[in-house]
XYZ file of C-alpha atoms in Angstrom:
713
model
C -35.796 -5.993 -7.681
C -33.329 -6.745 -10.410
C -34.348 -5.798 -13.940
C -32.854 -7.137 -17.149
C -32.848 -5.531 -20.546
C -34.745 -7.777 -22.941
C -35.108 -5.872 -26.189
C -34.675 -2.407 -27.570
C -36.911 -1.294 -30.444
C -36.809 1.952 -32.323
C -40.402 2.839 -32.979
C -41.107 5.110 -35.906
C -44.787 4.331 -36.304
C -47.760 3.103 -34.331
C -48.370 -0.430 -33.104
C -51.585 -2.069 -34.194
C -53.389 -5.030 -32.737
C -54.604 -7.729 -35.058
C -58.101 -6.515 -34.322
C -57.319 -3.120 -35.845
C -57.175 -0.937 -32.706
C -54.331 1.570 -32.795
C -51.901 1.746 -29.869
C -49.362 4.550 -29.691
C -46.314 3.017 -28.027
C -43.830 5.793 -28.697
C -41.902 6.850 -25.615
C -43.618 4.312 -23.353
C -41.896 1.751 -21.147
C -43.551 -1.633 -20.843
C -42.987 -4.503 -18.459
C -43.943 -7.459 -20.627
C -45.044 -9.523 -17.630
C -47.210 -6.845 -16.065
C -48.420 -5.387 -19.365
C -48.329 -8.157 -21.990
C -48.210 -7.077 -25.627
C -50.795 -9.467 -26.989
C -51.606 -9.545 -30.725
C -49.451 -6.473 -31.336
C -47.817 -5.697 -34.645
C -44.804 -3.396 -34.314
C -43.829 -1.556 -37.491
C -40.209 -0.494 -38.056
C -39.967 0.477 -41.737
C -36.619 1.758 -42.996
C -34.584 0.767 -39.950
C -31.535 -1.465 -40.239
C -29.952 -2.408 -36.925
C -26.369 -3.489 -36.289
C -24.223 -3.878 -33.203
C -20.681 -2.529 -33.284
C -19.684 -3.762 -29.839
C -21.659 -6.389 -27.983
C -22.053 -6.314 -24.210
C -19.635 -9.139 -23.521
C -17.871 -9.216 -26.910
C -19.217 -12.675 -27.831
C -21.977 -12.000 -30.361
C -23.011 -9.646 -33.113
C -26.466 -8.374 -34.002
C -27.595 -7.881 -37.584
C -30.954 -7.366 -39.199
C -31.395 -11.006 -40.243
C -28.984 -13.075 -38.175
C -28.613 -13.821 -34.484
C -25.674 -15.744 -33.047
C -25.916 -16.722 -29.391
C -22.633 -17.568 -27.693
C -22.773 -20.673 -25.511
C -26.189 -21.863 -26.702
C -24.905 -23.909 -29.597
C -27.298 -22.502 -32.164
C -27.668 -19.638 -34.598
C -30.771 -18.265 -36.272
C -30.160 -17.449 -39.908
C -33.600 -16.979 -41.444
C -37.174 -16.179 -40.563
C -39.924 -16.540 -43.109
C -43.686 -16.706 -43.085
C -46.172 -18.677 -45.157
C -49.854 -19.386 -44.634
C -49.839 -17.668 -41.258
C -46.966 -19.777 -39.933
C -43.541 -18.390 -38.983
C -40.641 -20.694 -39.792
C -37.492 -20.140 -37.740
C -34.568 -21.701 -39.587
C -31.519 -22.347 -37.438
C -28.235 -24.175 -37.381
C -27.695 -26.275 -34.264
C -24.072 -27.061 -33.451
C -24.642 -29.342 -30.461
C -27.493 -31.225 -28.839
C -29.922 -28.733 -27.337
C -33.305 -28.473 -25.653
C -35.615 -25.801 -27.077
C -38.815 -24.230 -25.759
C -40.945 -21.444 -27.199
C -43.072 -19.161 -25.011
C -45.290 -16.181 -25.700
C -45.180 -13.026 -23.588
C -47.771 -14.433 -21.180
C -45.425 -17.305 -20.367
C -47.488 -19.930 -22.171
C -45.472 -22.812 -23.570
C -46.102 -22.909 -27.316
C -43.593 -25.396 -28.695
C -41.287 -27.750 -26.832
C -38.552 -29.979 -28.371
C -37.235 -32.386 -25.739
C -35.827 -35.122 -28.010
C -32.113 -35.296 -27.214
C -31.387 -36.175 -30.861
C -32.166 -32.566 -31.920
C -28.887 -31.289 -33.382
C -26.393 -30.835 -34.800
C -27.533 -29.639 -38.209
C -30.031 -27.340 -39.865
C -33.561 -27.266 -38.436
C -36.755 -25.370 -39.165
C -38.978 -24.644 -36.174
C -42.562 -23.632 -37.008
C -43.946 -20.958 -34.703
C -47.661 -20.703 -33.992
C -48.970 -23.239 -36.511
C -52.319 -21.877 -37.636
C -51.987 -18.889 -35.295
C -51.151 -15.216 -35.548
C -47.872 -14.527 -37.265
C -47.035 -11.255 -35.559
C -45.796 -10.611 -32.066
C -43.038 -11.004 -29.522
C -42.028 -14.506 -28.482
C -39.264 -16.015 -26.356
C -37.166 -18.964 -27.448
C -35.308 -20.663 -24.644
C -32.439 -22.941 -25.558
C -29.532 -24.549 -23.804
C -26.943 -27.289 -23.551
C -27.270 -29.343 -20.393
C -27.564 -26.987 -17.443
C -26.584 -23.953 -19.537
C -29.555 -22.035 -20.860
C -30.238 -18.717 -22.511
C -33.500 -16.921 -23.241
C -33.763 -14.470 -26.094
C -36.661 -12.663 -27.770
C -37.847 -13.002 -31.332
C -39.739 -10.169 -32.956
C -41.439 -10.758 -36.279
C -43.147 -7.960 -38.201
C -44.891 -7.759 -41.542
C -42.963 -4.808 -42.973
C -39.486 -6.027 -42.143
C -38.278 -9.251 -40.615
C -36.130 -8.717 -37.548
C -34.570 -10.793 -34.828
C -33.274 -8.463 -32.151
C -31.233 -9.088 -29.042
C -29.526 -6.887 -26.489
C -27.431 -8.520 -23.796
C -29.487 -8.938 -20.642
C -27.930 -6.655 -18.036
C -28.977 -3.817 -15.707
C -29.285 -0.594 -17.706
C -27.475 2.362 -16.154
C -28.130 5.041 -18.786
C -28.058 5.695 -22.495
C -26.835 8.528 -24.682
C -27.949 9.474 -28.180
C -25.670 11.094 -30.765
C -26.998 11.300 -34.302
C -27.416 7.753 -35.561
C -25.692 6.107 -32.609
C -27.233 5.064 -29.301
C -24.873 3.865 -26.586
C -26.239 1.851 -23.672
C -24.315 1.874 -20.421
C -24.782 -1.567 -18.862
C -23.653 -2.174 -15.303
C -20.831 -4.714 -15.255
C -20.514 -4.936 -19.061
C -18.889 -3.116 -21.921
C -20.962 -0.458 -23.613
C -23.390 -1.567 -26.308
C -23.482 0.739 -29.324
C -26.380 0.459 -31.770
C -26.267 2.323 -35.089
C -29.322 3.134 -37.205
C -29.704 3.951 -40.883
C -31.492 7.202 -39.989
C -30.656 9.708 -37.232
C -32.668 9.459 -34.028
C -35.145 12.327 -34.024
C -36.263 12.046 -30.419
C -35.009 10.130 -27.421
C -38.646 9.137 -26.810
C -38.428 6.958 -29.917
C -36.511 4.479 -27.768
C -38.847 1.734 -26.615
C -37.642 -0.572 -23.824
C -39.202 -3.875 -22.833
C -38.048 -5.257 -19.497
C -38.817 -8.280 -17.398
C -37.954 -9.327 -13.880
C -34.817 -11.312 -13.237
C -35.635 -14.765 -14.591
C -33.793 -16.310 -11.645
C -36.514 -15.016 -9.289
C -39.212 -17.649 -8.948
C -42.746 -17.159 -7.748
C -45.822 -15.185 -8.806
C -45.072 -12.664 -11.553
C -48.462 -11.114 -12.231
C -52.025 -11.323 -10.869
C -54.810 -9.840 -12.973
C -58.456 -9.706 -11.836
C -61.399 -10.359 -14.145
C -65.145 -10.497 -13.448
C -65.074 -13.899 -11.748
C -61.494 -15.069 -12.012
C -57.903 -14.110 -11.281
C -55.274 -14.969 -13.899
C -51.711 -15.421 -12.692
C -48.344 -15.873 -14.360
C -45.919 -18.074 -12.387
C -42.211 -18.725 -12.730
C -41.547 -22.227 -11.407
C -38.092 -23.543 -10.467
C -38.783 -27.169 -11.521
C -41.469 -29.572 -12.682
C -42.636 -30.322 -9.125
C -46.213 -29.792 -7.899
C -47.055 -26.399 -6.421
C -49.900 -24.802 -4.482
C -51.237 -21.257 -4.503
C -52.352 -20.117 -1.048
C -54.648 -17.264 -0.030
C -53.530 -15.153 2.947
C -55.102 -12.184 4.679
C -53.124 -8.985 3.948
C -51.838 -8.953 7.547
C -50.700 -12.611 7.574
C -47.140 -13.840 7.115
C -46.628 -17.280 5.622
C -45.490 -20.114 7.875
C -45.064 -23.675 6.662
C -46.545 -24.829 9.975
C -49.884 -23.094 9.439
C -52.791 -24.000 7.179
C -54.279 -21.725 4.524
C -56.947 -21.938 1.849
C -55.544 -23.566 -1.306
C -56.691 -21.715 -4.443
C -54.896 -23.905 -7.019
C -52.360 -26.690 -7.342
C -50.381 -28.023 -10.277
C -47.285 -27.098 -12.301
C -48.591 -24.791 -15.051
C -47.035 -21.368 -15.528
C -50.284 -19.668 -16.504
C -53.194 -20.353 -14.167
C -56.816 -19.394 -13.586
C -58.143 -19.132 -10.018
C -61.634 -18.272 -8.824
C -62.073 -14.720 -7.549
C -64.828 -15.549 -5.061
C -65.018 -17.937 -2.130
C -68.706 -17.796 -1.316
C -69.423 -14.130 -0.560
C -65.729 -13.288 -0.087
C -63.872 -11.449 -2.835
C -60.353 -12.864 -2.519
C -59.034 -10.190 -4.892
C -58.426 -8.105 -1.745
C -56.089 -10.648 -0.159
C -52.532 -11.647 -1.037
C -51.160 -14.878 -2.472
C -48.214 -17.131 -1.758
C -46.829 -19.876 -4.004
C -45.369 -22.922 -2.236
C -43.885 -26.310 -3.101
C -46.668 -28.784 -2.359
C -44.475 -31.501 -0.880
C -41.928 -29.434 1.067
C -44.254 -26.458 1.798
C -41.314 -24.152 1.107
C -42.287 -20.668 -0.083
C -41.508 -19.986 -3.758
C -40.762 -16.286 -4.013
C -42.647 -13.690 -1.989
C -46.321 -12.866 -1.670
C -48.179 -11.069 -4.450
C -51.309 -8.910 -4.786
C -53.662 -8.278 -7.687
C -52.193 -5.368 -9.638
C -54.175 -5.351 -12.909
C -57.942 -4.994 -13.296
C -59.951 -6.147 -16.308
C -63.454 -6.256 -14.797
C -66.255 -4.700 -16.779
C -67.280 -2.816 -13.632
C -63.901 -1.054 -13.423
C -64.170 2.317 -15.150
C -61.296 3.566 -17.270
C -62.419 6.885 -18.808
C -60.187 9.892 -17.961
C -61.040 11.557 -14.674
C -61.190 15.322 -14.484
C -57.690 16.773 -14.714
C -56.573 20.363 -14.268
C -53.167 21.320 -15.646
C -53.054 24.529 -13.598
C -51.449 24.237 -10.169
C -53.154 26.724 -7.831
C -54.961 25.063 -4.932
C -56.468 25.950 -1.557
C -57.078 23.872 1.578
C -59.757 23.999 4.269
C -62.154 25.965 2.080
C -64.754 27.751 4.224
C -66.607 29.616 1.478
C -67.039 27.710 -1.787
C -68.036 30.795 -3.739
C -64.942 32.675 -2.564
C -62.689 29.743 -3.492
C -64.203 29.753 -6.968
C -63.770 33.534 -7.274
C -60.092 33.120 -6.328
C -59.550 30.882 -9.363
C -58.798 27.816 -7.254
C -58.084 24.669 -9.297
C -57.406 22.114 -6.544
C -58.889 21.569 -3.085
C -58.809 18.834 -0.504
C -61.582 17.574 1.746
C -60.857 15.742 5.011
C -62.880 12.607 5.802
C -62.506 10.936 9.202
C -63.658 7.314 9.338
C -65.087 7.818 12.850
C -67.700 10.268 11.522
C -68.067 8.813 8.049
C -68.768 5.218 9.102
C -71.746 4.591 11.386
C -72.078 1.477 13.525
C -75.124 -0.004 15.214
C -77.595 1.700 12.892
C -78.603 1.236 9.267
C -78.680 4.104 6.736
C -79.472 4.428 3.049
C -75.761 4.806 2.232
C -74.141 1.403 2.460
C -71.808 -1.051 0.787
C -71.315 -4.807 1.017
C -67.905 -6.112 2.078
C -67.549 -9.900 2.017
C -71.192 -10.395 2.947
C -71.224 -7.748 5.686
C -72.778 -4.291 5.341
C -70.875 -1.090 6.108
C -73.112 1.959 6.664
C -72.239 5.629 6.209
C -73.562 8.805 7.795
C -76.365 10.310 5.714
C -75.536 13.817 6.919
C -71.862 13.402 6.055
C -72.528 11.963 2.602
C -75.051 14.698 1.791
C -72.463 17.358 2.654
C -69.850 15.584 0.518
C -72.283 15.398 -2.399
C -72.959 19.122 -2.205
C -69.313 20.198 -1.892
C -67.756 17.789 -4.393
C -70.476 18.463 -6.960
C -70.010 22.233 -6.705
C -66.235 21.973 -7.006
C -66.545 19.633 -9.994
C -69.042 21.875 -11.757
C -66.489 24.686 -11.461
C -63.590 22.623 -12.839
C -61.838 22.210 -9.468
C -59.993 18.958 -8.741
C -60.916 17.344 -5.427
C -58.354 15.502 -3.280
C -59.837 13.373 -0.490
C -57.742 13.116 2.692
C -58.803 9.898 4.444
C -58.133 10.032 8.196
C -58.873 7.978 11.290
C -59.552 9.907 14.527
C -59.960 7.469 17.415
C -61.280 8.363 20.859
C -59.243 7.318 23.891
C -62.038 4.990 25.035
C -62.903 3.648 21.576
C -62.384 -0.112 21.638
C -63.859 -0.765 18.200
C -62.027 -2.329 15.282
C -61.229 1.193 14.025
C -58.569 1.296 16.746
C -55.237 -0.193 15.603
C -53.264 -2.335 18.090
C -50.683 -0.274 19.959
C -52.600 2.985 19.477
C -52.093 5.561 22.233
C -53.509 9.037 22.743
C -50.336 11.131 22.622
C -51.901 13.993 24.603
C -53.950 12.695 27.534
C -55.714 16.053 27.820
C -57.367 15.403 24.446
C -60.398 13.129 23.903
C -58.699 11.245 21.094
C -55.923 11.214 18.549
C -55.169 10.729 14.854
C -54.610 7.009 14.379
C -53.371 4.760 11.626
C -55.830 2.465 9.920
C -56.362 -0.895 11.573
C -55.239 -3.452 8.990
C -54.441 -6.205 11.491
C -57.888 -7.822 11.448
C -60.650 -8.586 8.996
C -63.018 -6.213 10.812
C -60.529 -3.356 10.704
C -59.909 -3.908 6.997
C -63.679 -3.982 6.416
C -64.063 -0.317 7.405
C -61.103 0.911 5.350
C -62.058 -1.096 2.288
C -65.750 -0.200 2.579
C -65.009 3.518 2.903
C -62.649 3.619 -0.082
C -64.988 1.519 -2.219
C -67.939 3.796 -1.415
C -65.971 6.943 -2.278
C -64.478 5.453 -5.452
C -67.826 4.170 -6.703
C -69.881 7.279 -5.902
C -67.417 9.984 -6.921
C -65.908 8.636 -10.165
C -69.100 8.354 -12.201
C -68.805 9.475 -15.809
C -71.983 11.571 -15.504
C -70.501 13.343 -12.434
C -73.877 13.051 -10.712
C -72.346 13.614 -7.279
C -69.147 15.250 -8.545
C -65.741 13.676 -9.152
C -62.644 13.151 -7.061
C -59.154 12.657 -8.494
C -57.118 11.369 -5.550
C -57.304 9.730 -2.127
C -54.535 10.799 0.271
C -54.085 7.980 2.783
C -53.610 9.431 6.260
C -51.487 12.444 7.157
C -47.709 13.016 7.450
C -46.757 9.355 7.714
C -43.140 10.183 8.541
C -44.439 11.812 11.766
C -46.651 8.819 12.473
C -46.811 9.113 16.267
C -48.481 12.507 15.838
C -50.590 11.960 12.709
C -50.855 8.209 11.987
C -50.541 6.736 15.434
C -49.816 3.033 15.759
C -48.060 3.478 19.084
C -44.281 3.427 19.274
C -43.264 1.208 16.353
C -40.130 0.351 14.405
C -39.651 1.523 10.831
C -40.230 -2.051 9.662
C -43.553 -2.318 11.482
C -44.720 1.072 10.206
C -43.783 0.211 6.612
C -45.517 -3.155 6.801
C -48.774 -1.770 8.224
C -48.901 1.323 6.006
C -48.037 -0.654 2.868
C -50.872 -3.059 3.716
C -53.289 -0.108 4.023
C -52.031 1.174 0.656
C -52.699 -2.194 -0.999
C -56.249 -2.335 0.357
C -56.833 1.244 -0.796
C -55.379 0.537 -4.250
C -57.560 -2.504 -4.919
C -60.651 -0.802 -3.452
C -60.138 2.249 -5.703
C -59.204 0.520 -8.925
C -62.004 -2.015 -8.587
C -64.262 0.943 -9.463
C -61.957 3.220 -11.479
C -58.520 2.251 -12.755
C -57.266 5.855 -12.923
C -58.208 7.042 -9.423
C -54.943 7.984 -7.712
C -53.516 7.328 -4.241
C -51.061 9.641 -2.444
C -48.635 9.114 0.451
C -48.472 12.274 2.642
C -45.211 13.393 4.269
C -43.873 16.295 6.332
C -40.519 17.950 5.583
C -38.373 15.517 7.644
C -36.293 14.157 4.771
C -33.129 12.426 5.992
C -33.947 13.016 9.619
C -36.396 11.485 12.087
C -38.979 13.441 14.006
C -38.503 13.085 17.781
C -37.266 9.444 17.920
C -36.916 6.323 15.712
C -40.152 4.877 17.133
C -42.117 8.098 16.584
C -41.044 8.921 13.047
C -39.240 7.776 9.906
C -37.343 9.830 7.360
C -39.266 10.531 4.148
C -36.251 9.220 2.232
C -36.464 5.802 3.915
C -40.266 5.801 3.734
C -40.287 6.208 -0.052
C -37.543 3.617 -0.579
C -39.209 1.133 1.768
C -42.589 1.500 0.073
C -41.035 1.131 -3.396
C -39.244 -2.061 -2.336
C -42.463 -3.539 -0.950
C -44.402 -2.431 -4.004
C -42.038 -4.219 -6.375
C -41.836 -7.333 -4.188
C -45.614 -7.792 -4.062
C -46.400 -6.549 -7.585
C -45.839 -2.884 -8.389
C -48.861 -0.588 -8.188
C -49.505 3.149 -8.658
C -49.033 5.575 -5.781
C -47.846 9.170 -5.607
C -46.393 11.688 -3.158
C -48.306 14.361 -1.230
C -45.645 16.595 0.329
C -45.869 19.392 2.918
C -42.676 21.471 2.440
C -43.259 24.129 5.107
C -40.394 26.378 6.247
C -38.154 24.747 8.871
C -39.621 27.095 11.475
C -43.287 27.447 10.580
C -43.423 30.857 12.284
C -40.909 32.366 9.834
C -42.107 32.799 6.256
C -38.594 33.457 4.873
C -37.926 29.891 3.732
C -35.081 30.948 1.406
C -32.784 31.901 4.309
C -33.159 28.614 6.243
C -29.612 27.179 6.542
C -30.386 23.459 7.100
C -32.203 22.511 3.837
C -29.313 21.757 1.453
C -29.041 20.512 -2.122
C -28.255 16.926 -1.191
C -29.978 13.584 -0.638
C -28.695 13.833 2.940
C -30.522 17.100 3.682
C -32.331 17.048 7.012
C -35.412 18.834 5.641
C -37.123 19.156 2.276
C -38.581 22.646 1.905
C -39.232 25.051 -0.943
C -35.554 26.020 -0.747
C -34.335 22.582 -1.956
C -37.486 20.993 -3.356
C -35.594 20.043 -6.551
C -33.926 17.295 -4.494
C -37.139 15.236 -4.588
C -37.535 14.616 -8.352
C -33.776 14.068 -8.681
C -33.980 11.515 -5.848
C -36.933 9.715 -7.446
C -35.001 9.351 -10.705
C -31.794 8.271 -8.997
C -33.487 5.677 -6.774
C -35.867 4.519 -9.531
C -39.005 5.283 -7.520
C -41.312 4.509 -10.426
C -44.412 2.713 -11.639
C -44.311 1.208 -15.154
C -41.341 3.368 -16.018
C -42.877 6.671 -14.927
C -41.747 8.632 -11.873
C -44.199 8.720 -8.988
C -46.330 11.848 -9.195
C -45.700 14.762 -6.818
C -48.289 17.182 -5.452
C -47.878 19.801 -2.713
C -51.081 19.162 -0.811
C -50.447 21.342 2.232
C -48.088 24.282 2.714
C -48.468 27.858 3.930
C -46.738 30.926 5.387
C -47.228 32.691 8.704
C -47.334 36.453 9.222
C -45.994 37.396 12.650
C -48.380 40.304 13.100
C -51.071 42.127 11.152
C -48.818 44.927 9.888
C -48.705 45.541 6.137
C -44.975 44.727 6.077
C -45.586 41.304 7.616
C -48.486 40.604 5.310
C -46.301 41.491 2.311
C -43.562 39.157 3.572
C -46.117 36.322 3.723
C -47.330 37.148 0.213
C -43.767 37.398 -1.156
C -42.925 33.965 0.270
C -45.932 32.528 -1.548
C -45.194 34.342 -4.832
C -41.596 33.076 -4.869
C -42.632 29.512 -4.030
C -45.463 29.452 -6.556
C -43.210 30.762 -9.326
C -40.738 27.985 -8.544
C -43.379 25.242 -8.534
C -45.000 26.600 -11.687
C -41.713 25.906 -13.482
C -41.320 22.353 -12.148
C -43.112 19.912 -14.478
C -42.784 17.082 -11.949
C -45.187 18.824 -9.542
C -48.909 18.839 -10.280
C -50.838 20.792 -7.663
C -49.708 23.378 -5.089
C -52.463 23.522 -2.458
C -51.931 26.493 -0.152
C -52.860 26.103 3.517
C -55.191 27.727 4.342
C -58.273 29.682 3.239
C -59.039 31.377 6.582
C -56.632 31.514 9.544
C -57.638 29.349 12.510
C -56.748 30.111 16.125
C -56.701 26.356 16.807
C -53.490 25.934 14.783
C -51.127 26.808 17.614
C -50.904 30.502 16.782
C -50.060 30.051 13.096
C -51.674 32.807 11.020
C -51.470 31.223 7.567
C -54.724 32.130 5.867
C -55.673 34.361 2.965
C -58.199 35.790 5.432
C -57.505 36.795 9.055
C -59.032 34.979 11.999
C -60.917 38.114 13.018
C -64.658 38.080 13.368
C -65.575 38.875 10.704
C -62.423 37.782 8.800
C -60.501 40.376 6.777
C -58.617 39.881 3.521
C -54.840 39.892 3.841
C -52.337 41.143 1.254
C -51.758 37.570 0.067
C -55.414 37.299 -0.999
C -54.985 39.325 -4.191
C -51.547 37.799 -4.896
C -53.095 34.333 -4.708
C -56.042 35.391 -6.860
C -53.826 36.772 -9.646
C -51.547 33.707 -9.721
C -51.799 31.850 -13.056
C -53.656 34.763 -14.650
C -52.497 37.571 -16.976
C -52.330 39.755 -13.866
C -49.695 37.632 -12.118
C -46.653 39.644 -13.229
C -47.954 42.962 -11.942
C -49.376 41.379 -8.770
C -45.970 39.826 -7.992
C -43.923 42.973 -8.690
C -44.008 44.132 -5.039
C -42.094 40.994 -3.978
C -38.872 41.543 -5.952
C -37.265 44.062 -3.572
C -38.388 41.979 -0.570
C -36.764 38.893 -2.067
C -33.750 40.763 -3.462
C -34.240 39.578 -7.042
C -34.523 41.375 -10.390
C -36.531 38.777 -12.324
C -38.417 35.544 -11.697
C -35.942 33.270 -13.459
C -33.050 33.842 -11.105
C -31.996 32.529 -7.715
C -34.161 30.620 -5.276
C -37.492 31.524 -6.952
C -36.680 29.379 -9.992
C -35.841 25.636 -10.000
C -32.224 24.542 -10.416
C -31.572 20.827 -10.870
C -27.796 21.139 -11.156
C -25.187 20.212 -8.555
C -27.483 18.162 -6.296
C -25.425 15.701 -4.264
C -26.661 12.099 -4.309
C -24.796 11.262 -1.113
């Protein structure tokens, strides 16, 4: 999606709403369509802005004057009296002028062709608030420009930066230079030196040439949408199931028709909550699609919680916990719990745990929920973050709506297989939505009655989908479409109950390579890019990465000697050896939500010892110590969840645990190394590993992150 620079502000104080609530906007990036700045007063005392070289060389920017090349007008004064802003301008030719607020509402429209030339005073917001960001659109004939007006109480400013894709910016003293793709550099000089690059505040909007739905925000009973219409024709807003593709030959439920740019549509159709579906704008007469489909991406319901969920800044985590007390004694800060829909959801019987989905009841296993309550509550009470891994194990003879079309049992000797979620029918969606809603509602309570969760990981190792998210043999396009649909359903189901509950996309180490064949796997690189593209097309929403950077050969703990993981975007695998590639890639490819990089957590990764000798156990422990030291110094990574607590003979011979698989289990050397991680005892506990790794300190070589010289090819 193309982005255009709208306005650059240098914030040296807080922004305040007219109602008195303080908003700290320093260092934040806003999309004014997705996050409107309503009733906001921006204070910029002491700043005087000039432009030394405009983007295309045709206009200059000063603190009081704005000259727009090609529009036939110049703004020379802004003043306020009795709550009304007067915009005084000189019009050189006949023009058409329109004034909009940031929500796209038309506020003032001059369509009389006799306007101009001469001096004119345009009143803004008669009787309304005098502070805020507005957009004046003006043009001569078919030529039109749109530029922002910012009015503040402390100092009157009209600011403009040429609309163009931003490549990067540099800051030197008082000067900030913006590199704009396809344009000359724009240099902006301030009266005072820039103290912090985070003082730069960017507002962006989507390319104004892209028509269609721009934002969909859900309220208690309504959905508010912002539209960008290509003409004054009549339009219709259609409701589609998440799995439907629009065809002008088919009929759909019409939610609204008209030609307004800011509309209100009902959220319910009888017992159905249409917030969970997607929307398509069409021309009423021609039935041509206007832009792409769009989902609800903002939630303003009173039932949607927004208090901070439990967060642990320490990184040490442990998977497949078999003894809660031991995990607590180890100082564990993150765990994950697997939930399979086949055991969680019960069919054909009613239970006391239930949820309503579009008038139908989904029931949940009482035994399963009681176990979850006990485990999640105990982890929460001991300040341990809980990641939920939501899975779908389907039996070979299961013909229910849990089974996605195309599903096959990869190993016919097994009774079933790990499947993708069925999002191709209303009944399949019902089980996914119901499960996520139940978990989000029960385990994000402020009183933590049943404990709290922080994340839902959707499926397992999506880039090895034939093995772990089976939809049959499918193309990359089909996988992306079905998984993105499941993500949308999960997002809305979560944020209906808590706006800060997170969703993660799990991947194995296949980075720029495909596991087995193109219909069995997809590279993580293409998965992330494909999901970002679909996210932006249908309304961007928050999701994060859950990576599993095992060694290339899982039976060899010495990940630092693997030759194939390289420091390049074209690396075949992403392991601990080259894990720095991931955050660099996310920045380079702009894999973001509201300006922030997608979050990264290592939610499964461990090291095998080839035998039970002390030397092998020390090699396993050294591999962990080196990896943990590296991750601890990477701010982009949140949790590092080691796999696993106790070794399991069912894992194909991999002996990964802190405890052996003996009966009874025995502690391995890694146990104490893990326990001392992130404690004052870490340095002495890690000392044994230096000669094994061939290092002298923990800030050198492969045990410490290095972001330099990573190829973007």
